[in-house]
PDB file of C-alpha atoms in Angstrom:
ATOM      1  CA  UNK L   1       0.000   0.000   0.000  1.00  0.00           C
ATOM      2  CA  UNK L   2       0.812   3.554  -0.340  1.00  0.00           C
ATOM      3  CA  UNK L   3       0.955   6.615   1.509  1.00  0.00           C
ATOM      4  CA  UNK L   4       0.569  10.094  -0.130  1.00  0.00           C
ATOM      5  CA  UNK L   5       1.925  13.078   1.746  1.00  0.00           C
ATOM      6  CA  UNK L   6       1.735  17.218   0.683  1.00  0.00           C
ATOM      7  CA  UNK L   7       2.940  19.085   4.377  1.00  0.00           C
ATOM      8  CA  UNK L   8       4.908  18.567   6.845  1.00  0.00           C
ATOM      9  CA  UNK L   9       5.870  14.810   6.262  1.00  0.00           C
ATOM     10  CA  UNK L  10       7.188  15.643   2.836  1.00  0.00           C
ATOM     11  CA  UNK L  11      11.268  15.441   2.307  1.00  0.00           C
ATOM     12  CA  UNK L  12      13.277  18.246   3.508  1.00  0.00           C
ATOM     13  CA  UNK L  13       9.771  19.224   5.819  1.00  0.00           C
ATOM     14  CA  UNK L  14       9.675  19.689   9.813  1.00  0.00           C
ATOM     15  CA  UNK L  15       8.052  16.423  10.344  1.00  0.00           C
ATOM     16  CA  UNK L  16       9.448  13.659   7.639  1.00  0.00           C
ATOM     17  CA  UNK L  17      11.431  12.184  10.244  1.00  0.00           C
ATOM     18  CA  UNK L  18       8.398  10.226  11.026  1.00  0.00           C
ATOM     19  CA  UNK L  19       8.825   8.685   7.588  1.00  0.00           C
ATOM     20  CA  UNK L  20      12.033   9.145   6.373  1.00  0.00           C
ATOM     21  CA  UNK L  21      12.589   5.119   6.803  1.00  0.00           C
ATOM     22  CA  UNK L  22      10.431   4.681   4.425  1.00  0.00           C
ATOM     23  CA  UNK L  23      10.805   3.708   0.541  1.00  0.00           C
ATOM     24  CA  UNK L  24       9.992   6.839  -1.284  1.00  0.00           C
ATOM     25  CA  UNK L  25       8.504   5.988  -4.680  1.00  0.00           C
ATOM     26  CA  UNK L  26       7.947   9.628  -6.201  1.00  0.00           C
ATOM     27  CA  UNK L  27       6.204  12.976  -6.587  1.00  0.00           C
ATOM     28  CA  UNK L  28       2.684  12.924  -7.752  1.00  0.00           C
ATOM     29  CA  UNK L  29      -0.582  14.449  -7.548  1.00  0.00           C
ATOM     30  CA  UNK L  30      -3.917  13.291  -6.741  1.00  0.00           C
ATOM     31  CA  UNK L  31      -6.421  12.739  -9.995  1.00  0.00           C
ATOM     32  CA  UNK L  32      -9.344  14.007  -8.245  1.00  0.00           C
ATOM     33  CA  UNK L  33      -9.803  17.775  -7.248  1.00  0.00           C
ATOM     34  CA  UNK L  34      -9.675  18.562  -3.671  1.00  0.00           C
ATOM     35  CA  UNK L  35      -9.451  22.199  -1.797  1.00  0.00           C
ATOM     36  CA  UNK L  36      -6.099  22.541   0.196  1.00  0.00           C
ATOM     37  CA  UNK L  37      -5.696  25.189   3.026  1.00  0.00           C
ATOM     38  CA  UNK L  38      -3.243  26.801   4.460  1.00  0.00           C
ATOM     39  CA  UNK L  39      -3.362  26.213   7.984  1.00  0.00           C
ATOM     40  CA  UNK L  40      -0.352  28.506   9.270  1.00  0.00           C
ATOM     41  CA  UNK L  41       2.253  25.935  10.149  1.00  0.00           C
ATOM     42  CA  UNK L  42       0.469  23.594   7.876  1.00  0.00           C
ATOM     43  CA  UNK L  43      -1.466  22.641   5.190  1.00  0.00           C
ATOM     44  CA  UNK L  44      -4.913  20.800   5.258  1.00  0.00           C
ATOM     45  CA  UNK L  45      -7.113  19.028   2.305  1.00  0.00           C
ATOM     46  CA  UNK L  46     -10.759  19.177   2.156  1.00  0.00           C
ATOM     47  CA  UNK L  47     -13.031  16.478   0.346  1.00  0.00           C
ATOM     48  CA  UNK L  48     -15.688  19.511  -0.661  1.00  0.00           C
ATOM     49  CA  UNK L  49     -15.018  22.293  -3.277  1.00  0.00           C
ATOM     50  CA  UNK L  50     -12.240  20.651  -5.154  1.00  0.00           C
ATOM     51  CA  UNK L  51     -10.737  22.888  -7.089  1.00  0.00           C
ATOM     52  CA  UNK L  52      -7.143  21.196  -8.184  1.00  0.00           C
ATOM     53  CA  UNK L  53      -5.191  17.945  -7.844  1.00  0.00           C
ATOM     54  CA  UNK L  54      -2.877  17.976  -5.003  1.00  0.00           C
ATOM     55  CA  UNK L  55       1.055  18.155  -5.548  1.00  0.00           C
ATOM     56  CA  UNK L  56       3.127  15.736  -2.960  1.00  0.00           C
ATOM     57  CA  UNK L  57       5.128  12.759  -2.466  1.00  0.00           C
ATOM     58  CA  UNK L  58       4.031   8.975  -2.412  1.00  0.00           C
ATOM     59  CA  UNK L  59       6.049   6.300  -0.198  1.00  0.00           C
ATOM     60  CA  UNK L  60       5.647   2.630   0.746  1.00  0.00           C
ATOM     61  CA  UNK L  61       3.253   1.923   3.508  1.00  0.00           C
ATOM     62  CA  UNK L  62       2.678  -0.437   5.878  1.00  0.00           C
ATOM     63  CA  UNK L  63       0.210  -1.132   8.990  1.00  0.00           C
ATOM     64  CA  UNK L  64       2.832   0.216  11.695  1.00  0.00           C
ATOM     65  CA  UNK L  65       3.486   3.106   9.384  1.00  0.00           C
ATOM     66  CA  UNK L  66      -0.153   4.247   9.498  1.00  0.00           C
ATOM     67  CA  UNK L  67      -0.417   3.647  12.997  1.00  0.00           C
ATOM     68  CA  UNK L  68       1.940   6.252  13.430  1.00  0.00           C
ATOM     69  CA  UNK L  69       0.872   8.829  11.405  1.00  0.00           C
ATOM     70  CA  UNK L  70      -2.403   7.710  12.386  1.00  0.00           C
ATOM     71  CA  UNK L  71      -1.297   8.972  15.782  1.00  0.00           C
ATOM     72  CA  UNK L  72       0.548  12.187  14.863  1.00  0.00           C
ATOM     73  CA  UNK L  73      -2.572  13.177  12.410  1.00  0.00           C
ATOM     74  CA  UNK L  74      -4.312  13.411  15.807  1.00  0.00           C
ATOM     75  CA  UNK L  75      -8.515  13.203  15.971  1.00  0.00           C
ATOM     76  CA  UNK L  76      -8.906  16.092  13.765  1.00  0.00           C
ATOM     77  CA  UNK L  77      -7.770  14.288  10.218  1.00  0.00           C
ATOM     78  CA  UNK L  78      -9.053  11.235   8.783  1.00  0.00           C
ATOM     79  CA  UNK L  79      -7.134   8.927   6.170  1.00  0.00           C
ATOM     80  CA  UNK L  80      -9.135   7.584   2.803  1.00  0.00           C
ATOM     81  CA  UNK L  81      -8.180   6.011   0.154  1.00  0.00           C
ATOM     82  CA  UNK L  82      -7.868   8.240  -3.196  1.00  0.00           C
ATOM     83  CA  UNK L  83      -6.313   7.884  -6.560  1.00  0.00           C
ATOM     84  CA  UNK L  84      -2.951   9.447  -8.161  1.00  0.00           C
ATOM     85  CA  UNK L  85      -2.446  10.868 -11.454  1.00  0.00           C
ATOM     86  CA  UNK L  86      -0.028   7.428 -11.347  1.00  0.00           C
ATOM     87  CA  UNK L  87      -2.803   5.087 -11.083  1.00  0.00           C
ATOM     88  CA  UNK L  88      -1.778   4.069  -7.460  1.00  0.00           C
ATOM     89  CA  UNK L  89      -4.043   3.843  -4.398  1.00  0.00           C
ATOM     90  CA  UNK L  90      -2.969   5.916  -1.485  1.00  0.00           C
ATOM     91  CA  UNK L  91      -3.518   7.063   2.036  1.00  0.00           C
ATOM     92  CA  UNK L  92      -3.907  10.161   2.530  1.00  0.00           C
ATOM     93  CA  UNK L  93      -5.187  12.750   4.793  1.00  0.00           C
ATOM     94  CA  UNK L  94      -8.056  15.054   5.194  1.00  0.00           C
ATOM     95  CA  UNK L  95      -9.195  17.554   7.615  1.00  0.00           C
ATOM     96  CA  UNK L  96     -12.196  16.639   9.386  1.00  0.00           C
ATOM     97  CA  UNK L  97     -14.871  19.224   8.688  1.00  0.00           C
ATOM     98  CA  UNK L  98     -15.648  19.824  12.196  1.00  0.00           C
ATOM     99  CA  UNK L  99     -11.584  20.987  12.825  1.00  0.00           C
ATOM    100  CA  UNK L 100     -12.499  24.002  10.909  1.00  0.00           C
ATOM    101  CA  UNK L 101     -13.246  26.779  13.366  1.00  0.00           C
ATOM    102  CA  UNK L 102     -12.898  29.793  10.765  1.00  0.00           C
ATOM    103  CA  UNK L 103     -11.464  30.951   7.188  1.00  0.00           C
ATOM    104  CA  UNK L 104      -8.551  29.835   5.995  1.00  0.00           C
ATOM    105  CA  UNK L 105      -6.668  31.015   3.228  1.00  0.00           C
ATOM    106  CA  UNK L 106      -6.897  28.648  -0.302  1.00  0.00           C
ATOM    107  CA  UNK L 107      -3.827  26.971  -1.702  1.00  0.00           C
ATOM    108  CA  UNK L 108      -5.133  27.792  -5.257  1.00  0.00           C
ATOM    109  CA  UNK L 109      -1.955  25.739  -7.120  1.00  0.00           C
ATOM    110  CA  UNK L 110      -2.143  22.787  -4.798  1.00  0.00           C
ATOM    111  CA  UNK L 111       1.054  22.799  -3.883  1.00  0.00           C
ATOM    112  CA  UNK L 112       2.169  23.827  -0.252  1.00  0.00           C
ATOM    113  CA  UNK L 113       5.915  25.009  -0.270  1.00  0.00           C
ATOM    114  CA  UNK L 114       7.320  26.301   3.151  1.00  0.00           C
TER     115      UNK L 114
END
């Protein structure tokens, strides 16, 4: 299985050292539409008002893997299964709907770079 990243966890990102033992297989986007915020220290993906595929990287998963970014994700992100512009099934993570306490601003390109 597969697990698609676009914040933190990405390479060269404040957080990939919960993944870095992991075998990276590439950059890719997502083949659906989604809406990605930007959350101030991080970015977010909605399911609803998709307005462009989502730029990030795609590594080998495994149940322990998930598990822990199950756990770092925390109770306000869910993981589903989506397609990428590859053809590969991933993980990834969304913000749960009820997590959103106000306006944040739009990530029109898809692509979160700090």
């Amino acid at each position: 299985m597969y697990l698609f990243v676009y914040g933190t966890l990405k390479k060269d990102f404040s957080n990939h050292h919960l993944i870095r033992n992991t075998r990276f297989i590439g950059e890719d986007k997502t083949r659906d539409n989604y809406c990605m915020i930007d959350m101030g220290y991080f970015p977010a993906i909605l399911e609803r008002d998709g307005t462009t595929p989502i730029s990030g990287e795609t590594y080998l998963a495994d149940e322990k893997l998930l598990e822990v970014v199950d756990e770092f994700e925390g109770k306000w992100f869910y993981r589903k299964q989506i397609r990428l512009e590859s053809g590969k099934r991933a993980y990834a993570y969304f913000l749960s709907p009820e997590a959103i306490k106000k306006e944040y601003p739009l990530i029109s390109d898809g692509n979160w770079k700090r």
